PDB file of N, CA and C in Angstrom:
ATOM      1  N   ILE A   1      -4.981  -2.337 -23.004  1.00 94.00           N
ATOM      2  CA  ILE A   1      -5.496  -2.765 -21.694  1.00 94.00           C
ATOM      3  C   ILE A   1      -6.538  -3.859 -21.925  1.00 94.00           C
ATOM      4  N   LEU A   2      -6.347  -5.003 -21.244  1.00 94.00           N
ATOM      5  CA  LEU A   2      -7.338  -6.073 -21.294  1.00 94.00           C
ATOM      6  C   LEU A   2      -8.445  -5.810 -20.274  1.00 94.00           C
ATOM      7  N   TYR A   3      -8.014  -5.625 -19.017  1.00 96.00           N
ATOM      8  CA  TYR A   3      -8.960  -5.327 -17.951  1.00 96.00           C
ATOM      9  C   TYR A   3      -8.214  -4.719 -16.775  1.00 96.00           C
ATOM     10  N   ILE A   4      -8.989  -4.204 -15.825  1.00 97.00           N
ATOM     11  CA  ILE A   4      -8.439  -3.539 -14.653  1.00 97.00           C
ATOM     12  C   ILE A   4      -9.094  -4.151 -13.414  1.00 97.00           C
ATOM     13  N   GLU A   5      -8.269  -4.418 -12.421  1.00 97.00           N
ATOM     14  CA  GLU A   5      -8.771  -4.976 -11.166  1.00 97.00           C
ATOM     15  C   GLU A   5      -8.480  -4.007 -10.030  1.00 97.00           C
ATOM     16  N   GLY A   6      -9.477  -3.687  -9.251  1.00 97.00           N
ATOM     17  CA  GLY A   6      -9.322  -2.770  -8.134  1.00 97.00           C
ATOM     18  C   GLY A   6      -8.956  -3.471  -6.850  1.00 97.00           C
ATOM     19  N   LEU A   7      -8.050  -2.841  -6.088  1.00 94.00           N
ATOM     20  CA  LEU A   7      -7.603  -3.361  -4.792  1.00 94.00           C
ATOM     21  C   LEU A   7      -7.532  -2.199  -3.806  1.00 94.00           C
ATOM     22  N   LYS A   8      -8.651  -1.779  -3.277  1.00 88.00           N
ATOM     23  CA  LYS A   8      -8.736  -0.616  -2.380  1.00 88.00           C
ATOM     24  C   LYS A   8      -8.171   0.633  -3.040  1.00 88.00           C
ATOM     25  N   ASP A   9      -7.006   1.117  -2.601  1.00 91.00           N
ATOM     26  CA  ASP A   9      -6.423   2.339  -3.168  1.00 91.00           C
ATOM     27  C   ASP A   9      -5.434   2.070  -4.295  1.00 91.00           C
ATOM     28  N   TYR A  10      -5.399   0.847  -4.787  1.00 96.00           N
ATOM     29  CA  TYR A  10      -4.514   0.473  -5.886  1.00 96.00           C
ATOM     30  C   TYR A  10      -5.344  -0.174  -6.985  1.00 96.00           C
ATOM     31  N   VAL A  11      -4.824  -0.161  -8.191  1.00 97.00           N
ATOM     32  CA  VAL A  11      -5.431  -0.927  -9.275  1.00 97.00           C
ATOM     33  C   VAL A  11      -4.341  -1.695 -10.001  1.00 97.00           C
ATOM     34  N   LYS A  12      -4.723  -2.861 -10.478  1.00 98.00           N
ATOM     35  CA  LYS A  12      -3.864  -3.649 -11.350  1.00 98.00           C
ATOM     36  C   LYS A  12      -4.402  -3.459 -12.762  1.00 98.00           C
ATOM     37  N   ILE A  13      -3.535  -3.045 -13.659  1.00 97.00           N
ATOM     38  CA  ILE A  13      -3.905  -2.874 -15.056  1.00 97.00           C
ATOM     39  C   ILE A  13      -3.270  -4.028 -15.826  1.00 97.00           C
ATOM     40  N   PHE A  14      -4.109  -4.877 -16.391  1.00 96.00           N
ATOM     41  CA  PHE A  14      -3.623  -6.049 -17.107  1.00 96.00           C
ATOM     42  C   PHE A  14      -3.533  -5.749 -18.596  1.00 96.00           C
ATOM     43  N   LEU A  15      -2.321  -5.852 -19.122  1.00 95.00           N
ATOM     44  CA  LEU A  15      -2.052  -5.698 -20.538  1.00 95.00           C
ATOM     45  C   LEU A  15      -1.844  -7.089 -21.132  1.00 95.00           C
ATOM     46  N   LYS A  16      -1.672  -7.179 -22.426  1.00 90.00           N
ATOM     47  CA  LYS A  16      -1.492  -8.499 -23.034  1.00 90.00           C
ATOM     48  C   LYS A  16      -0.253  -9.216 -22.532  1.00 90.00           C
ATOM     49  N   ASP A  17       0.801  -8.479 -22.226  1.00 93.00           N
ATOM     50  CA  ASP A  17       2.058  -9.128 -21.863  1.00 93.00           C
ATOM     51  C   ASP A  17       2.583  -8.784 -20.475  1.00 93.00           C
ATOM     52  N   LYS A  18       1.860  -7.955 -19.723  1.00 96.00           N
ATOM     53  CA  LYS A  18       2.315  -7.615 -18.382  1.00 96.00           C
ATOM     54  C   LYS A  18       1.187  -7.018 -17.554  1.00 96.00           C
ATOM     55  N   MET A  19       1.481  -6.806 -16.267  1.00 97.00           N
ATOM     56  CA  MET A  19       0.533  -6.202 -15.344  1.00 97.00           C
ATOM     57  C   MET A  19       1.215  -5.009 -14.695  1.00 97.00           C
ATOM     58  N   ILE A  20       0.477  -3.921 -14.537  1.00 97.00           N
ATOM     59  CA  ILE A  20       0.983  -2.704 -13.908  1.00 97.00           C
ATOM     60  C   ILE A  20       0.165  -2.455 -12.646  1.00 97.00           C
ATOM     61  N   LEU A  21       0.846  -2.226 -11.538  1.00 98.00           N
ATOM     62  CA  LEU A  21       0.186  -1.886 -10.276  1.00 98.00           C
ATOM     63  C   LEU A  21       0.409  -0.404 -10.025  1.00 98.00           C
ATOM     64  N   THR A  22      -0.671   0.315  -9.773  1.00 96.00           N
ATOM     65  CA  THR A  22      -0.550   1.753  -9.554  1.00 96.00           C
ATOM     66  C   THR A  22      -1.456   2.197  -8.410  1.00 96.00           C
ATOM     67  N   LYS A  23      -1.058   3.260  -7.749  1.00 97.00           N
ATOM     68  CA  LYS A  23      -1.845   3.785  -6.632  1.00 97.00           C
ATOM     69  C   LYS A  23      -2.863   4.780  -7.174  1.00 97.00           C
ATOM     70  N   THR A  24      -4.071   4.317  -7.312  1.00 96.00           N
ATOM     71  CA  THR A  24      -5.211   5.134  -7.725  1.00 96.00           C
ATOM     72  C   THR A  24      -6.463   4.340  -7.372  1.00 96.00           C
ATOM     73  N   THR A  25      -7.607   4.918  -7.597  1.00 94.00           N
ATOM     74  CA  THR A  25      -8.861   4.238  -7.301  1.00 94.00           C
ATOM     75  C   THR A  25      -9.548   3.824  -8.595  1.00 94.00           C
ATOM     76  N   MET A  26     -10.476   2.912  -8.474  1.00 95.00           N
ATOM     77  CA  MET A  26     -11.254   2.482  -9.643  1.00 95.00           C
ATOM     78  C   MET A  26     -12.028   3.668 -10.216  1.00 95.00           C
ATOM     79  N   ARG A  27     -12.589   4.480  -9.360  1.00 93.00           N
ATOM     80  CA  ARG A  27     -13.350   5.641  -9.824  1.00 93.00           C
ATOM     81  C   ARG A  27     -12.468   6.583 -10.634  1.00 93.00           C
ATOM     82  N   ASN A  28     -11.280   6.855 -10.132  1.00 94.00           N
ATOM     83  CA  ASN A  28     -10.360   7.764 -10.806  1.00 94.00           C
ATOM     84  C   ASN A  28      -9.955   7.226 -12.181  1.00 94.00           C
ATOM     85  N   ILE A  29      -9.625   5.958 -12.245  1.00 94.00           N
ATOM     86  CA  ILE A  29      -9.199   5.395 -13.521  1.00 94.00           C
ATOM     87  C   ILE A  29     -10.375   5.282 -14.490  1.00 94.00           C
ATOM     88  N   ALA A  30     -11.558   4.961 -13.988  1.00 93.00           N
ATOM     89  CA  ALA A  30     -12.738   4.849 -14.853  1.00 93.00           C
ATOM     90  C   ALA A  30     -13.058   6.172 -15.532  1.00 93.00           C
ATOM     91  N   GLU A  31     -12.844   7.271 -14.837  1.00 94.00           N
ATOM     92  CA  GLU A  31     -13.107   8.592 -15.407  1.00 94.00           C
ATOM     93  C   GLU A  31     -12.163   8.928 -16.552  1.00 94.00           C
ATOM     94  N   LYS A  32     -10.997   8.290 -16.585  1.00 95.00           N
ATOM     95  CA  LYS A  32      -9.994   8.590 -17.602  1.00 95.00           C
ATOM     96  C   LYS A  32     -10.064   7.673 -18.825  1.00 95.00           C
ATOM     97  N   LEU A  33     -10.813   6.588 -18.729  1.00 95.00           N
ATOM     98  CA  LEU A  33     -10.906   5.639 -19.831  1.00 95.00           C
ATOM     99  C   LEU A  33     -11.997   6.044 -20.816  1.00 95.00           C
ATOM    100  N   PRO A  34     -11.840   5.704 -22.106  1.00 93.00           N
ATOM    101  CA  PRO A  34     -12.909   5.982 -23.076  1.00 93.00           C
ATOM    102  C   PRO A  34     -14.144   5.120 -22.754  1.00 93.00           C
ATOM    103  N   HIS A  35     -15.264   5.765 -22.499  1.00 88.00           N
ATOM    104  CA  HIS A  35     -16.466   5.073 -22.038  1.00 88.00           C
ATOM    105  C   HIS A  35     -17.086   4.171 -23.091  1.00 88.00           C
ATOM    106  N   HIS A  36     -16.749   4.352 -24.333  1.00 88.00           N
ATOM    107  CA  HIS A  36     -17.333   3.507 -25.372  1.00 88.00           C
ATOM    108  C   HIS A  36     -16.592   2.178 -25.526  1.00 88.00           C
ATOM    109  N   HIS A  37     -15.448   1.987 -24.848  1.00 91.00           N
ATOM    110  CA  HIS A  37     -14.716   0.722 -24.915  1.00 91.00           C
ATOM    111  C   HIS A  37     -14.560   0.042 -23.569  1.00 91.00           C
ATOM    112  N   PHE A  38     -14.723   0.774 -22.484  1.00 95.00           N
ATOM    113  CA  PHE A  38     -14.518   0.218 -21.150  1.00 95.00           C
ATOM    114  C   PHE A  38     -15.787   0.332 -20.323  1.00 95.00           C
ATOM    115  N   ILE A  39     -16.072  -0.719 -19.560  1.00 95.00           N
ATOM    116  CA  ILE A  39     -17.250  -0.708 -18.697  1.00 95.00           C
ATOM    117  C   ILE A  39     -16.937  -1.466 -17.411  1.00 95.00           C
ATOM    118  N   ARG A  40     -17.491  -0.959 -16.348  1.00 95.00           N
ATOM    119  CA  ARG A  40     -17.346  -1.625 -15.050  1.00 95.00           C
ATOM    120  C   ARG A  40     -18.328  -2.784 -15.015  1.00 95.00           C
ATOM    121  N   THR A  41     -17.836  -3.964 -14.666  1.00 96.00           N
ATOM    122  CA  THR A  41     -18.673  -5.160 -14.640  1.00 96.00           C
ATOM    123  C   THR A  41     -18.840  -5.733 -13.240  1.00 96.00           C
ATOM    124  N   HIS A  42     -18.115  -5.146 -12.299  1.00 96.00           N
ATOM    125  CA  HIS A  42     -18.095  -5.641 -10.927  1.00 96.00           C
ATOM    126  C   HIS A  42     -17.470  -4.532 -10.087  1.00 96.00           C
ATOM    127  N   LYS A  43     -17.684  -4.537  -8.788  1.00 95.00           N
ATOM    128  CA  LYS A  43     -17.070  -3.491  -7.966  1.00 95.00           C
ATOM    129  C   LYS A  43     -15.555  -3.495  -8.078  1.00 95.00           C
ATOM    130  N   SER A  44     -14.975  -4.624  -8.479  1.00 96.00           N
ATOM    131  CA  SER A  44     -13.516  -4.741  -8.562  1.00 96.00           C
ATOM    132  C   SER A  44     -12.963  -4.838  -9.980  1.00 96.00           C
ATOM    133  N   TYR A  45     -13.819  -4.750 -11.006  1.00 97.00           N
ATOM    134  CA  TYR A  45     -13.323  -4.948 -12.373  1.00 97.00           C
ATOM    135  C   TYR A  45     -13.901  -3.941 -13.372  1.00 97.00           C
ATOM    136  N   ILE A  46     -13.018  -3.509 -14.265  1.00 97.00           N
ATOM    137  CA  ILE A  46     -13.392  -2.746 -15.455  1.00 97.00           C
ATOM    138  C   ILE A  46     -12.821  -3.534 -16.631  1.00 97.00           C
ATOM    139  N   VAL A  47     -13.625  -3.774 -17.653  1.00 96.00           N
ATOM    140  CA  VAL A  47     -13.150  -4.560 -18.790  1.00 96.00           C
ATOM    141  C   VAL A  47     -13.139  -3.740 -20.071  1.00 96.00           C
ATOM    142  N   ASN A  48     -12.278  -4.155 -20.967  1.00 95.00           N
ATOM    143  CA  ASN A  48     -12.181  -3.561 -22.295  1.00 95.00           C
ATOM    144  C   ASN A  48     -13.036  -4.407 -23.230  1.00 95.00           C
ATOM    145  N   LEU A  49     -14.080  -3.829 -23.784  1.00 92.00           N
ATOM    146  CA  LEU A  49     -14.989  -4.571 -24.652  1.00 92.00           C
ATOM    147  C   LEU A  49     -14.305  -5.099 -25.908  1.00 92.00           C
ATOM    148  N   LEU A  50     -13.255  -4.444 -26.348  1.00 90.00           N
ATOM    149  CA  LEU A  50     -12.564  -4.860 -27.571  1.00 90.00           C
ATOM    150  C   LEU A  50     -11.821  -6.180 -27.417  1.00 90.00           C
ATOM    151  N   ASN A  51     -11.511  -6.571 -26.189  1.00 89.00           N
ATOM    152  CA  ASN A  51     -10.687  -7.761 -25.959  1.00 89.00           C
ATOM    153  C   ASN A  51     -11.413  -8.924 -25.303  1.00 89.00           C
ATOM    154  N   ILE A  52     -12.713  -8.835 -25.158  1.00 91.00           N
ATOM    155  CA  ILE A  52     -13.457  -9.943 -24.557  1.00 91.00           C
ATOM    156  C   ILE A  52     -13.405 -11.133 -25.511  1.00 91.00           C
ATOM    157  N   GLU A  53     -12.963 -12.274 -24.996  1.00 89.00           N
ATOM    158  CA  GLU A  53     -12.908 -13.484 -25.809  1.00 89.00           C
ATOM    159  C   GLU A  53     -14.240 -14.217 -25.803  1.00 89.00           C
ATOM    160  N   LYS A  54     -14.858 -14.258 -24.616  1.00 92.00           N
ATOM    161  CA  LYS A  54     -16.082 -15.032 -24.486  1.00 92.00           C
ATOM    162  C   LYS A  54     -16.840 -14.559 -23.251  1.00 92.00           C
ATOM    163  N   ILE A  55     -18.153 -14.696 -23.292  1.00 93.00           N
ATOM    164  CA  ILE A  55     -18.998 -14.416 -22.129  1.00 93.00           C
ATOM    165  C   ILE A  55     -19.701 -15.717 -21.774  1.00 93.00           C
ATOM    166  N   GLU A  56     -19.507 -16.148 -20.537  1.00 91.00           N
ATOM    167  CA  GLU A  56     -20.129 -17.375 -20.042  1.00 91.00           C
ATOM    168  C   GLU A  56     -20.996 -17.036 -18.848  1.00 91.00           C
ATOM    169  N   SER A  57     -22.281 -16.997 -19.035  1.00 85.00           N
ATOM    170  CA  SER A  57     -23.218 -16.747 -17.954  1.00 85.00           C
ATOM    171  C   SER A  57     -22.855 -15.471 -17.189  1.00 85.00           C
ATOM    172  N   ASN A  58     -22.280 -15.598 -16.003  1.00 92.00           N
ATOM    173  CA  ASN A  58     -21.940 -14.446 -15.171  1.00 92.00           C
ATOM    174  C   ASN A  58     -20.446 -14.144 -15.159  1.00 92.00           C
ATOM    175  N   HIS A  59     -19.736 -14.547 -16.219  1.00 96.00           N
ATOM    176  CA  HIS A  59     -18.295 -14.344 -16.286  1.00 96.00           C
ATOM    177  C   HIS A  59     -17.851 -13.882 -17.666  1.00 96.00           C
ATOM    178  N   ILE A  60     -16.772 -13.113 -17.677  1.00 95.00           N
ATOM    179  CA  ILE A  60     -16.118 -12.688 -18.911  1.00 95.00           C
ATOM    180  C   ILE A  60     -14.796 -13.441 -18.963  1.00 95.00           C
ATOM    181  N   VAL A  61     -14.481 -13.989 -20.119  1.00 92.00           N
ATOM    182  CA  VAL A  61     -13.287 -14.811 -20.250  1.00 92.00           C
ATOM    183  C   VAL A  61     -12.210 -14.074 -21.039  1.00 92.00           C
ATOM    184  N   TYR A  62     -11.021 -14.017 -20.445  1.00 85.00           N
ATOM    185  CA  TYR A  62      -9.797 -13.509 -21.080  1.00 85.00           C
ATOM    186  C   TYR A  62      -8.767 -14.610 -20.920  1.00 85.00           C
ATOM    187  N   GLY A  63      -8.543 -15.414 -21.917  1.00 83.00           N
ATOM    188  CA  GLY A  63      -7.598 -16.523 -21.790  1.00 83.00           C
ATOM    189  C   GLY A  63      -8.048 -17.466 -20.698  1.00 83.00           C
ATOM    190  N   CYS A  64      -7.198 -17.682 -19.692  1.00 86.00           N
ATOM    191  CA  CYS A  64      -7.564 -18.570 -18.581  1.00 86.00           C
ATOM    192  C   CYS A  64      -8.203 -17.809 -17.416  1.00 86.00           C
ATOM    193  N   GLU A  65      -8.333 -16.500 -17.544  1.00 89.00           N
ATOM    194  CA  GLU A  65      -8.958 -15.679 -16.492  1.00 89.00           C
ATOM    195  C   GLU A  65     -10.471 -15.600 -16.696  1.00 89.00           C
ATOM    196  N   ARG A  66     -11.214 -15.757 -15.612  1.00 94.00           N
ATOM    197  CA  ARG A  66     -12.670 -15.604 -15.640  1.00 94.00           C
ATOM    198  C   ARG A  66     -13.037 -14.496 -14.665  1.00 94.00           C
ATOM    199  N   LEU A  67     -13.551 -13.395 -15.198  1.00 96.00           N
ATOM    200  CA  LEU A  67     -13.901 -12.235 -14.373  1.00 96.00           C
ATOM    201  C   LEU A  67     -15.400 -12.226 -14.126  1.00 96.00           C
ATOM    202  N   PRO A  68     -15.814 -11.951 -12.906  1.00 97.00           N
ATOM    203  CA  PRO A  68     -17.246 -11.965 -12.592  1.00 97.00           C
ATOM    204  C   PRO A  68     -17.980 -10.753 -13.153  1.00 97.00           C
ATOM    205  N   ILE A  69     -19.257 -10.964 -13.438  1.00 97.00           N
ATOM    206  CA  ILE A  69     -20.170  -9.866 -13.776  1.00 97.00           C
ATOM    207  C   ILE A  69     -21.094  -9.733 -12.573  1.00 97.00           C
ATOM    208  N   GLY A  70     -20.976  -8.619 -11.856  1.00 96.00           N
ATOM    209  CA  GLY A  70     -21.788  -8.401 -10.663  1.00 96.00           C
ATOM    210  C   GLY A  70     -23.243  -8.146 -10.997  1.00 96.00           C
ATOM    211  N   ASN A  71     -24.130  -8.543 -10.104  1.00 95.00           N
ATOM    212  CA  ASN A  71     -25.568  -8.374 -10.325  1.00 95.00           C
ATOM    213  C   ASN A  71     -25.949  -6.920 -10.591  1.00 95.00           C
ATOM    214  N   SER A  72     -25.337  -5.981  -9.880  1.00 96.00           N
ATOM    215  CA  SER A  72     -25.710  -4.575 -10.048  1.00 96.00           C
ATOM    216  C   SER A  72     -25.135  -3.964 -11.335  1.00 96.00           C
ATOM    217  N   TYR A  73     -24.212  -4.651 -11.993  1.00 96.00           N
ATOM    218  CA  TYR A  73     -23.607  -4.154 -13.232  1.00 96.00           C
ATOM    219  C   TYR A  73     -24.100  -4.925 -14.460  1.00 96.00           C
ATOM    220  N   ARG A  74     -24.788  -6.018 -14.240  1.00 95.00           N
ATOM    221  CA  ARG A  74     -25.187  -6.948 -15.298  1.00 95.00           C
ATOM    222  C   ARG A  74     -26.020  -6.294 -16.396  1.00 95.00           C
ATOM    223  N   LEU A  75     -27.073  -5.599 -16.045  1.00 94.00           N
ATOM    224  CA  LEU A  75     -27.963  -4.998 -17.046  1.00 94.00           C
ATOM    225  C   LEU A  75     -27.214  -3.996 -17.918  1.00 94.00           C
ATOM    226  N   ALA A  76     -26.469  -3.082 -17.322  1.00 93.00           N
ATOM    227  CA  ALA A  76     -25.716  -2.083 -18.091  1.00 93.00           C
ATOM    228  C   ALA A  76     -24.676  -2.747 -18.991  1.00 93.00           C
ATOM    229  N   PHE A  77     -24.035  -3.797 -18.487  1.00 94.00           N
ATOM    230  CA  PHE A  77     -23.031  -4.500 -19.287  1.00 94.00           C
ATOM    231  C   PHE A  77     -23.665  -5.114 -20.535  1.00 94.00           C
ATOM    232  N   PHE A  78     -24.748  -5.856 -20.363  1.00 92.00           N
ATOM    233  CA  PHE A  78     -25.360  -6.514 -21.519  1.00 92.00           C
ATOM    234  C   PHE A  78     -26.012  -5.517 -22.474  1.00 92.00           C
ATOM    235  N   GLU A  79     -26.502  -4.401 -21.969  1.00 91.00           N
ATOM    236  CA  GLU A  79     -27.006  -3.353 -22.865  1.00 91.00           C
ATOM    237  C   GLU A  79     -25.870  -2.785 -23.714  1.00 91.00           C
ATOM    238  N   MET A  80     -24.720  -2.591 -23.095  1.00 91.00           N
ATOM    239  CA  MET A  80     -23.575  -2.070 -23.841  1.00 91.00           C
ATOM    240  C   MET A  80     -23.065  -3.103 -24.845  1.00 91.00           C
ATOM    241  N   ILE A  81     -23.070  -4.371 -24.483  1.00 88.00           N
ATOM    242  CA  ILE A  81     -22.661  -5.438 -25.410  1.00 88.00           C
ATOM    243  C   ILE A  81     -23.590  -5.442 -26.628  1.00 88.00           C
ATOM    244  N   ASP A  82     -24.894  -5.297 -26.404  1.00 86.00           N
ATOM    245  CA  ASP A  82     -25.843  -5.243 -27.517  1.00 86.00           C
ATOM    246  C   ASP A  82     -25.552  -4.077 -28.451  1.00 86.00           C
ATOM    247  N   GLN A  83     -25.232  -2.934 -27.900  1.00 83.00           N
ATOM    248  CA  GLN A  83     -24.910  -1.754 -28.710  1.00 83.00           C
ATOM    249  C   GLN A  83     -23.572  -1.925 -29.407  1.00 83.00           C
ATOM    250  N   PHE A  84     -22.638  -2.576 -28.741  1.00 71.00           N
ATOM    251  CA  PHE A  84     -21.285  -2.718 -29.261  1.00 71.00           C
ATOM    252  C   PHE A  84     -21.218  -3.765 -30.381  1.00 71.00           C
ATOM    253  N   LYS A  85     -22.139  -4.711 -30.351  1.00 62.00           N
ATOM    254  CA  LYS A  85     -22.223  -5.764 -31.365  1.00 62.00           C
ATOM    255  C   LYS A  85     -20.953  -6.586 -31.448  1.00 62.00           C
ATOM    256  N   LEU A  86     -20.592  -7.211 -30.328  1.00 49.00           N
ATOM    257  CA  LEU A  86     -19.407  -8.091 -30.310  1.00 49.00           C
ATOM    258  C   LEU A  86     -19.640  -9.326 -31.138  1.00 49.00           C
TER     259      LEU A  86
END
């Protein structure tokens, strides 16, 4: 899993070679992911720390995709990045 995007009662799970759409909530999927590799960075995004290519200011870069880092998630995200030592 590269990252997950929430869409109300659905989530898009982005893999390296495809995308899966499933009926679930961000909260439900977040509870099932390993917390040491995945973190919520925005109300609509959960990212996999193992696959982050680059961090640019308020965005995480995966190839040509730029995912936002929300203000309310910013501190926890950067604290986890420091611990993770990317």
